[in-house]
Coordinates of C-alpha atoms in Angstrom, one line a residue:
X1 CA 123.3 119.1 133.0
X2 CA 120.8 118.5 135.9
X3 CA 121.9 116.5 138.9
X4 CA 122.0 112.8 137.9
X5 CA 119.0 110.9 139.3
X6 CA 118.3 107.2 139.5
X7 CA 115.2 105.4 140.9
X8 CA 115.2 102.0 142.5
X9 CA 111.8 100.4 143.2
X10 CA 112.9 98.1 146.1
X11 CA 115.9 98.0 148.5
X12 CA 116.8 94.5 147.2
X13 CA 116.8 95.5 143.5
X14 CA 120.2 95.3 141.8
X15 CA 119.3 97.8 139.0
X16 CA 117.9 101.3 139.0
X17 CA 116.4 103.4 136.2
X18 CA 117.9 106.7 135.0
X19 CA 115.3 109.5 135.5
X20 CA 117.0 112.4 133.8
X21 CA 115.6 113.8 130.5
X22 CA 117.9 112.6 127.7
X23 CA 119.6 110.0 129.9
X24 CA 123.1 110.2 131.3
X25 CA 126.4 110.0 129.4
X26 CA 129.1 107.5 130.0
X27 CA 131.5 108.6 132.8
X28 CA 128.7 110.2 134.9
X29 CA 129.3 109.6 138.6
X30 CA 126.1 109.0 140.5
X31 CA 125.9 111.5 143.5
X32 CA 125.2 110.8 147.1
X33 CA 121.5 110.3 147.9
X34 CA 120.6 108.3 144.8
X35 CA 120.8 104.5 144.3
X36 CA 124.3 103.6 143.0
X37 CA 125.9 106.6 144.6
X38 CA 129.6 106.7 143.7
X39 CA 129.3 104.5 140.6
X40 CA 130.7 105.8 137.4
X41 CA 128.5 104.9 134.4
X42 CA 130.4 102.6 131.9
X43 CA 127.9 103.3 129.1
X44 CA 125.5 106.1 128.1
X45 CA 122.2 105.1 129.6
X46 CA 119.0 106.5 128.1
X47 CA 116.2 107.9 130.2
X48 CA 114.1 105.2 131.7
X49 CA 116.7 102.5 131.1
X50 CA 118.4 100.4 133.8
X51 CA 121.9 100.7 135.2
X52 CA 123.5 97.8 137.1
X53 CA 124.1 98.8 140.7
X54 CA 126.4 95.8 141.3
X55 CA 128.4 93.3 139.3
X56 CA 126.0 90.8 137.7
X57 CA 127.5 87.4 136.9
X58 CA 126.6 85.5 133.8
X59 CA 123.3 83.7 134.6
X60 CA 122.7 86.0 137.6
X61 CA 119.3 87.2 138.5
X62 CA 118.4 90.8 137.5
X63 CA 115.9 92.2 140.0
X64 CA 113.5 95.1 139.7
X65 CA 110.4 95.5 141.9
X66 CA 112.1 92.8 144.0
X67 CA 111.3 90.1 141.4
X68 CA 113.4 88.5 138.7
X69 CA 112.9 90.3 135.4
X70 CA 115.7 88.4 133.7
X71 CA 118.9 86.5 133.8
X72 CA 122.2 88.0 132.6
X73 CA 123.3 86.4 129.3
X74 CA 126.9 87.5 130.1
X75 CA 128.7 89.2 133.0
X76 CA 127.5 92.8 133.4
X77 CA 129.8 95.1 135.4
X78 CA 128.3 97.6 137.9
X79 CA 127.6 100.9 136.1
X80 CA 126.6 99.2 132.8
X81 CA 123.5 99.8 130.8
X82 CA 121.2 96.8 131.3
X83 CA 118.9 96.3 128.3
X84 CA 116.9 93.6 126.7
X85 CA 119.7 92.2 124.6
X86 CA 121.6 91.3 127.7
X87 CA 118.7 89.4 129.4
X88 CA 117.0 86.1 129.1
X89 CA 113.4 86.4 130.0
X90 CA 112.1 84.3 132.9
X91 CA 109.7 81.4 132.1
X92 CA 106.1 82.1 132.8
X93 CA 104.8 81.0 136.2
X94 CA 102.7 77.9 136.0
X95 CA 99.0 78.3 136.8
X96 CA 99.0 75.4 139.2
X97 CA 99.7 75.6 142.9
X98 CA 99.0 79.3 143.1
X99 CA 98.1 81.1 146.4
X100 CA 94.3 81.5 146.4
X101 CA 92.9 84.4 148.4
X102 CA 95.7 84.2 150.9
X103 CA 96.3 88.0 151.3
X104 CA 93.8 89.9 153.4
X105 CA 94.4 93.6 152.7
X106 CA 93.6 96.0 155.5
X107 CA 90.0 97.2 155.3
X108 CA 90.0 100.6 153.6
X109 CA 88.0 103.3 155.4
X110 CA 84.9 104.2 153.4
X111 CA 85.1 107.5 151.6
X112 CA 81.8 109.3 151.8
X113 CA 80.3 112.5 150.6
X114 CA 81.7 112.5 147.0
X115 CA 79.2 113.0 144.1
X116 CA 79.1 113.8 140.4
X117 CA 76.4 115.1 138.1
X118 CA 75.3 112.2 135.9
X119 CA 72.4 110.7 133.9
X120 CA 70.3 108.1 135.7
X121 CA 69.0 105.4 133.3
X122 CA 65.9 103.3 133.5
X123 CA 67.9 100.2 134.5
X124 CA 69.5 102.0 137.4
X125 CA 72.9 102.5 135.7
X126 CA 74.4 106.0 135.3
X127 CA 75.9 107.7 132.3
X128 CA 78.6 110.4 132.3
X129 CA 77.6 111.4 128.8
X130 CA 74.3 111.7 126.9
X131 CA 75.0 110.0 123.6
X132 CA 72.9 108.6 120.7
X133 CA 74.7 105.5 119.5
X134 CA 73.7 103.7 116.3
X135 CA 74.5 100.0 116.5
X136 CA 75.5 98.2 113.4
X137 CA 75.2 94.5 112.7
X138 CA 77.9 94.2 110.0
X139 CA 80.8 96.2 108.6
X140 CA 79.0 96.5 105.2
X141 CA 76.7 99.3 106.5
X142 CA 79.5 101.3 108.1
X143 CA 79.9 103.8 105.2
X144 CA 76.1 104.4 105.0
X145 CA 75.9 104.9 108.8
X146 CA 78.9 107.3 108.8
X147 CA 77.1 109.5 106.2
X148 CA 73.9 109.3 108.2
X149 CA 75.7 110.4 111.3
X150 CA 77.2 113.4 109.5
X151 CA 73.7 114.4 108.4
X152 CA 72.2 113.9 111.9
X153 CA 74.9 116.1 113.4
X154 CA 74.4 118.8 110.8
X155 CA 70.6 118.7 110.5
X156 CA 69.2 117.5 113.8
X157 CA 71.8 117.8 116.6
X158 CA 71.6 121.6 116.9
X159 CA 67.9 121.2 117.8
X160 CA 68.8 119.0 120.8
X161 CA 71.3 120.9 122.9
X162 CA 71.3 118.4 125.8
X163 CA 72.6 115.5 123.6
X164 CA 76.3 115.4 123.7
X165 CA 76.9 113.6 120.4
X166 CA 75.8 111.0 117.8
X167 CA 78.1 108.1 117.0
X168 CA 78.0 105.0 114.8
X169 CA 79.3 101.9 116.4
X170 CA 81.5 100.7 113.6
X171 CA 83.2 97.3 113.7
X172 CA 84.5 94.6 111.4
X173 CA 82.3 91.7 112.5
X174 CA 78.9 90.4 111.4
X175 CA 79.5 88.2 108.3
X176 CA 82.2 86.0 106.7
X177 CA 82.7 84.5 110.1
X178 CA 81.9 81.2 111.8
X179 CA 78.9 82.7 113.5
X180 CA 78.0 79.4 115.4
X181 CA 81.5 78.6 116.5
X182 CA 81.8 78.3 120.3
X183 CA 84.0 81.4 120.6
X184 CA 81.7 83.5 118.5
X185 CA 79.8 84.3 121.7
X186 CA 82.6 86.8 122.5
X187 CA 82.3 89.3 119.7
X188 CA 78.5 88.9 119.7
X189 CA 78.0 89.6 123.4
X190 CA 80.6 92.4 123.1
X191 CA 78.5 94.2 120.5
X192 CA 75.3 93.6 122.4
X193 CA 76.7 94.9 125.7
X194 CA 78.3 98.0 124.1
X195 CA 74.9 98.9 122.7
X196 CA 73.7 98.9 126.3
X197 CA 76.5 101.1 127.7
X198 CA 75.2 103.5 130.3
X199 CA 76.4 106.5 128.3
X200 CA 73.7 105.7 125.7
X201 CA 70.8 106.2 127.9
X202 CA 68.9 103.0 127.0
X203 CA 68.2 104.2 123.5
X204 CA 68.9 101.3 121.1
X205 CA 68.8 101.8 117.3
X206 CA 70.2 99.2 114.9
X207 CA 71.2 99.5 111.3
X208 CA 71.5 96.2 109.4
X209 CA 72.2 95.2 105.8
X210 CA 69.8 92.3 105.7
X211 CA 71.7 89.4 104.4
X212 CA 74.4 89.2 107.1
X213 CA 74.9 86.2 109.4
X214 CA 74.6 88.4 112.5
X215 CA 70.9 89.3 112.2
X216 CA 69.5 92.1 114.5
X217 CA 67.4 89.7 116.6
X218 CA 70.5 87.6 117.2
X219 CA 72.5 90.6 118.2
X220 CA 69.8 92.1 120.4
X221 CA 67.1 89.6 121.1
X222 CA 63.8 91.0 122.3
X223 CA 63.9 91.4 126.1
X224 CA 67.6 91.7 126.3
X225 CA 67.5 95.5 126.7
X226 CA 65.3 98.2 128.2
X227 CA 62.5 99.7 126.0
X228 CA 62.2 103.4 126.8
X229 CA 59.4 104.3 124.4
X230 CA 55.9 103.1 123.9
X231 CA 56.7 100.3 121.5
X232 CA 55.9 96.7 122.2
X233 CA 59.0 95.2 123.8
X234 CA 58.4 92.0 121.7
X235 CA 59.4 94.0 118.6
X236 CA 62.9 94.4 119.9
X237 CA 65.1 97.4 119.1
X238 CA 64.2 99.8 116.4
X239 CA 65.8 98.6 113.1
X240 CA 66.7 100.1 109.8
X241 CA 67.4 97.4 107.1
X242 CA 69.2 98.8 104.1
X243 CA 68.0 95.9 101.8
X244 CA 64.4 96.6 102.7
X245 CA 62.1 96.9 99.6
X246 CA 61.0 100.5 100.5
X247 CA 64.6 101.8 100.1
X248 CA 65.0 103.2 96.6
X249 CA 68.5 104.5 96.2
X250 CA 71.1 105.6 98.6
X251 CA 69.5 108.8 99.8
X252 CA 66.3 107.0 100.9
X253 CA 68.5 104.8 103.2
X254 CA 70.0 108.0 104.7
X255 CA 66.6 109.6 105.1
X256 CA 65.3 106.5 106.9
X257 CA 68.2 106.5 109.4
X258 CA 68.0 110.2 110.0
X259 CA 64.2 110.2 110.6
X260 CA 64.5 107.1 112.8
X261 CA 67.0 109.0 115.0
X262 CA 64.6 111.9 115.7
X263 CA 62.5 110.3 118.5
X264 CA 65.6 108.9 120.2
X265 CA 67.2 112.4 120.2
X266 CA 64.0 113.9 121.6
X267 CA 64.0 111.5 124.6
X268 CA 67.7 111.9 125.2
X269 CA 67.3 115.7 125.0
X270 CA 64.7 115.6 127.8
X271 CA 67.2 114.1 130.2
X272 CA 69.0 116.3 132.8
X273 CA 72.1 115.7 134.9
X274 CA 71.4 115.0 138.6
X275 CA 73.5 114.6 141.6
X276 CA 74.7 111.0 141.8
X277 CA 76.9 109.3 144.5
X278 CA 80.5 108.5 143.3
X279 CA 79.6 104.9 143.9
X280 CA 77.9 104.8 140.4
X281 CA 81.2 105.4 138.6
X282 CA 82.5 102.5 136.6
X283 CA 86.1 103.4 135.7
X284 CA 88.2 101.3 133.4
X285 CA 92.0 101.7 133.8
X286 CA 94.5 100.8 131.1
X287 CA 98.0 101.6 129.9
X288 CA 99.4 101.9 126.4
X289 CA 102.7 103.1 125.0
X290 CA 104.2 102.1 128.3
X291 CA 107.7 102.9 129.5
X292 CA 109.8 102.2 132.6
X293 CA 108.2 105.2 134.3
X294 CA 104.7 103.7 133.9
X295 CA 105.3 101.6 137.0
X296 CA 107.0 104.5 138.9
X297 CA 104.7 107.4 138.4
X298 CA 101.4 107.1 136.5
X299 CA 100.4 103.6 137.3
X300 CA 101.0 103.9 141.1
X301 CA 99.1 107.2 141.1
X302 CA 96.2 105.5 139.2
X303 CA 96.4 102.7 141.7
X304 CA 96.1 105.1 144.6
X305 CA 93.1 106.7 142.8
X306 CA 91.6 103.2 142.3
X307 CA 91.7 102.7 146.0
X308 CA 89.9 106.0 146.6
X309 CA 87.2 105.0 144.1
X310 CA 86.7 101.6 145.7
X311 CA 86.5 103.3 149.1
X312 CA 83.8 105.6 147.6
X313 CA 81.8 102.5 146.6
X314 CA 82.7 102.8 142.9
X315 CA 83.8 100.1 140.5
X316 CA 87.2 99.9 139.0
X317 CA 88.1 97.6 136.1
X318 CA 91.7 96.6 135.3
X319 CA 92.5 94.2 132.4
X320 CA 95.2 93.2 129.9
X321 CA 95.9 89.4 130.2
X322 CA 99.5 89.4 129.0
X323 CA 100.4 92.4 131.1
X324 CA 99.3 90.7 134.4
X325 CA 100.2 87.1 133.5
X326 CA 103.7 87.4 135.1
X327 CA 102.1 88.8 138.2
X328 CA 99.5 86.1 138.5
X329 CA 100.5 85.2 142.1
X330 CA 99.7 88.8 143.1
X331 CA 96.3 88.5 141.5
X332 CA 95.2 85.2 142.9
X333 CA 96.5 86.0 146.4
X334 CA 94.6 89.3 146.4
X335 CA 91.3 87.7 145.3
X336 CA 88.5 88.2 147.8
X337 CA 87.6 84.5 147.7
X338 CA 89.1 81.3 146.4
X339 CA 86.3 81.2 143.8
X340 CA 87.4 84.6 142.5
X341 CA 91.0 83.4 142.4
X342 CA 90.0 80.3 140.4
X343 CA 88.1 82.5 138.0
X344 CA 91.4 84.5 137.4
X345 CA 93.2 81.2 136.7
X346 CA 90.5 80.1 134.4
X347 CA 90.6 83.2 132.3
X348 CA 94.4 83.4 132.1
X349 CA 94.6 79.7 131.3
X350 CA 92.1 80.2 128.5
X351 CA 94.2 83.0 127.1
X352 CA 97.4 80.9 127.4
X353 CA 95.7 78.3 125.2
X354 CA 94.5 81.0 122.7
X355 CA 98.1 82.2 122.3
X356 CA 99.3 78.6 121.9
X357 CA 96.9 78.2 119.0
X358 CA 98.4 81.2 117.3
X359 CA 101.9 79.9 118.0
X360 CA 102.9 83.0 119.9
X361 CA 103.7 83.6 123.6
X362 CA 103.5 86.4 126.0
X363 CA 106.9 87.7 124.8
X364 CA 105.1 89.1 121.7
X365 CA 103.5 91.7 123.9
X366 CA 106.4 94.1 124.5
X367 CA 106.6 96.6 121.6
X368 CA 109.7 98.4 120.1
X369 CA 108.4 101.6 121.9
X370 CA 108.2 99.8 125.2
X371 CA 111.8 98.7 124.8
X372 CA 112.9 102.1 123.7
X373 CA 111.3 103.4 126.9
X374 CA 113.3 101.0 129.1
X375 CA 111.1 98.0 129.5
X376 CA 113.2 95.0 128.6
X377 CA 110.5 92.3 128.5
X378 CA 106.9 91.5 129.5
X379 CA 108.1 90.3 133.0
X380 CA 109.3 93.8 133.8
X381 CA 106.3 95.4 132.1
X382 CA 103.8 93.3 134.1
X383 CA 105.2 94.5 137.4
X384 CA 104.6 98.1 136.5
X385 CA 101.3 97.4 134.9
X386 CA 99.5 95.7 137.8
X387 CA 100.3 98.6 140.1
X388 CA 97.4 100.6 138.6
X389 CA 94.9 98.2 140.2
X390 CA 95.7 99.5 143.6
X391 CA 95.6 97.4 146.8
X392 CA 91.9 96.5 147.2
X393 CA 90.8 92.8 147.1
X394 CA 89.8 91.6 143.6
X395 CA 86.0 91.2 144.0
X396 CA 84.9 89.9 140.6
X397 CA 86.2 88.5 137.3
X398 CA 84.6 89.1 133.9
X399 CA 85.1 87.1 130.8
X400 CA 85.7 89.0 127.5
X401 CA 82.6 90.9 126.4
X402 CA 80.6 90.2 129.6
X403 CA 78.7 93.0 131.3
X404 CA 78.9 94.0 134.9
X405 CA 75.8 93.3 137.0
X406 CA 74.5 95.9 139.3
X407 CA 75.7 93.9 142.3
X408 CA 79.2 93.6 141.1
X409 CA 81.2 96.5 142.6
X410 CA 84.7 97.2 143.9
X411 CA 87.8 96.1 142.1
X412 CA 87.1 93.9 139.0
X413 CA 89.4 92.0 136.7
X414 CA 88.0 92.2 133.2
X415 CA 89.9 89.6 131.2
X416 CA 90.9 91.2 127.9
X417 CA 93.8 91.2 125.5
X418 CA 96.3 94.0 126.1
X419 CA 95.8 95.7 122.7
X420 CA 94.7 99.2 123.5
X421 CA 91.5 99.3 121.4
X422 CA 90.4 95.7 122.0
X423 CA 90.8 96.3 125.8
X424 CA 88.9 99.6 125.6
X425 CA 86.2 98.0 123.5
X426 CA 85.7 95.2 126.0
X427 CA 85.7 97.6 128.9
X428 CA 83.0 99.5 127.2
X429 CA 81.0 96.3 126.9
X430 CA 81.5 95.7 130.6
X431 CA 79.7 99.0 131.3
X432 CA 82.6 101.5 131.7
X433 CA 81.4 105.1 131.9
X434 CA 84.8 106.7 132.4
X435 CA 88.2 105.7 131.3
X436 CA 91.8 106.3 132.6
X437 CA 94.7 105.7 130.2
X438 CA 98.4 106.0 131.2
X439 CA 101.2 106.4 128.6
X440 CA 104.9 107.0 128.7
X441 CA 105.8 107.0 125.0
X442 CA 102.6 108.9 124.1
X443 CA 99.5 107.9 122.2
X444 CA 96.5 109.9 120.9
X445 CA 94.1 107.1 122.0
X446 CA 90.5 108.2 122.5
X447 CA 87.0 106.7 122.5
X448 CA 83.8 108.4 121.2
X449 CA 81.7 106.3 123.6
X450 CA 83.3 107.4 126.9
X451 CA 85.6 110.2 128.2
X452 CA 89.2 109.2 128.3
X453 CA 91.5 110.8 130.9
X454 CA 95.1 110.6 129.7
X455 CA 98.0 110.4 132.3
X456 CA 101.6 111.1 131.2
X457 CA 104.3 109.1 133.0
X458 CA 107.0 111.7 132.3
X459 CA 107.2 115.5 132.4
X460 CA 109.0 115.6 129.1
X461 CA 106.0 113.9 127.4
X462 CA 103.5 116.2 129.3
X463 CA 105.4 119.3 128.1
X464 CA 105.7 118.2 124.5
X465 CA 102.1 116.8 124.3
X466 CA 100.6 119.6 126.5
X467 CA 97.3 119.6 124.6
X468 CA 96.9 115.8 124.7
X469 CA 97.8 114.8 128.3
X470 CA 95.3 115.6 131.1
X471 CA 97.5 114.8 134.1
X472 CA 101.3 114.9 134.4
X473 CA 102.4 112.1 136.7
X474 CA 106.0 112.8 135.8
X475 CA 106.0 115.4 138.5
X476 CA 106.4 112.4 140.9
X477 CA 109.8 111.5 139.4
X478 CA 110.7 115.2 139.4
X479 CA 110.1 115.4 143.1
X480 CA 107.4 118.0 142.7
X481 CA 104.4 115.8 143.7
X482 CA 103.8 112.6 145.6
X483 CA 101.9 109.5 144.4
X484 CA 99.2 110.3 146.9
X485 CA 98.8 113.9 145.7
X486 CA 98.6 112.9 142.1
X487 CA 96.1 110.2 142.9
X488 CA 93.9 112.7 144.7
X489 CA 94.3 115.1 141.7
X490 CA 93.1 112.4 139.4
X491 CA 90.2 111.5 141.6
X492 CA 88.9 115.0 141.6
X493 CA 89.4 115.3 137.9
X494 CA 87.4 112.2 137.3
X495 CA 84.5 113.7 139.2
X496 CA 84.7 116.8 137.2
X497 CA 84.9 115.0 133.9
X498 CA 82.1 112.6 134.8
X499 CA 79.9 115.7 135.6
X500 CA 80.6 117.4 132.3
X501 CA 82.3 120.3 134.1
X502 CA 85.6 119.4 132.3
X503 CA 86.3 117.9 128.9
X504 CA 89.3 115.8 128.4
X505 CA 91.8 116.7 125.6
X506 CA 90.6 113.7 123.6
X507 CA 87.1 115.0 123.8
X508 CA 88.0 118.5 122.9
X509 CA 89.9 117.3 119.8
X510 CA 87.4 114.5 119.1
X511 CA 90.2 112.0 118.9
X512 CA 88.0 108.9 118.5
X513 CA 89.4 105.6 117.4
X514 CA 87.3 102.7 115.9
X515 CA 86.1 99.8 118.1
X516 CA 88.1 96.6 117.7
X517 CA 86.3 93.3 118.5
X518 CA 88.1 90.3 120.0
X519 CA 87.2 87.5 117.7
X520 CA 89.0 84.2 118.4
X521 CA 86.5 82.2 116.3
X522 CA 87.5 81.2 112.7
X523 CA 86.8 83.4 109.7
X524 CA 85.1 81.4 106.9

């Protein structure tokens, strides 16, 4: 067996996690040089799970990251396995009386001279890929659009070698919903803003059924998007309506979509990559299938990389309401201004009320896989999640489905649910052109609309999923790399992926999951 290894996040923590593959058996004596040296384990402790470094009395505070992550439901002797069944989760921090913009982080030295090869769009935004995306107004047309996309790829795409791919923006919205309800603005603006994602080059093509509640002009009103061809902007985006009288049979619908795609492909194919400052990157960061190593290896490395990106003038978005809620004080204190802090409180308060309406609370977030990976509850999970935002001041806050303005740069909190695909969908709507996704348990997550760089928290996962993980942050726990070295590795990889010099594993395998809209409005 390898030398027993434990990791403690702060000197005042009274628990540490076991780092060894396969965990440690009962009776193992922790060696000198690791937290808990001299302790004999009373229980078998799985990898990533916590061991008590001192006797914990009933009701005593269990500390990790130097914050309470729970209270002992019974006395826990030193050397015991500390798991979720032994802990009472702390109550959520109230959203009143929070520190507002009280922390003034040191000014980070600008990072200059870094560039990537990207596609400059008419509105000034920059894409990392050159994609034709076909927007849909309603789920009813998804099957027809999927067939049309297959034909376009087979019949047309080989003629346009500079176009990376053709995708249909499938979703489950558009009809059978309370389209005029106040919260309906969220899914509608999400779809609208995804259609304008910089990786689509300003080409807007819409397929509708005809009878749906979400009509094309409501989804994309004339004037809400750039017109890149010679058509009258008052006409709005190019539309194909399946219920139009001139469609006689299924094949005529496909023919119409395929032929309508040709001019869009021609314009996209004429585009070329050009050298762009790294400041034009809009990077979304997210974690899924998290484990106890997420906050030890991958997320700290992503946080270091986030600081590098912000220093280079780029935009970094972090999200996941329930996964930052227990660290709300860290967010509001790091806000660049009191107004930004108040926006954070507004968004998290709205989400608290949304959960209350569904009669659930933040405890519903932590999954069986999270717990199997050593995360006892959302309070512990939040501490490891927020680290991926780095140390820069939070400069802006976005509501769900909102799009970044050109003047909104730096570190941005995009308020989204924590669900992987809802979060990714909303970050796409915000204007993300590159995505970083950390995982400890493993997930084949991918997006057709944007490259996804996958970061493994553990070397065991990186070895087993060697053709799915792009970066192995587990080397940090193994002592083979530092957080800083891994952060720089990720930074350079992002520039290569953004330039098209490297493809992520998700791109190579075409692991693309469907978009999932956040729709808090009633279904009728």
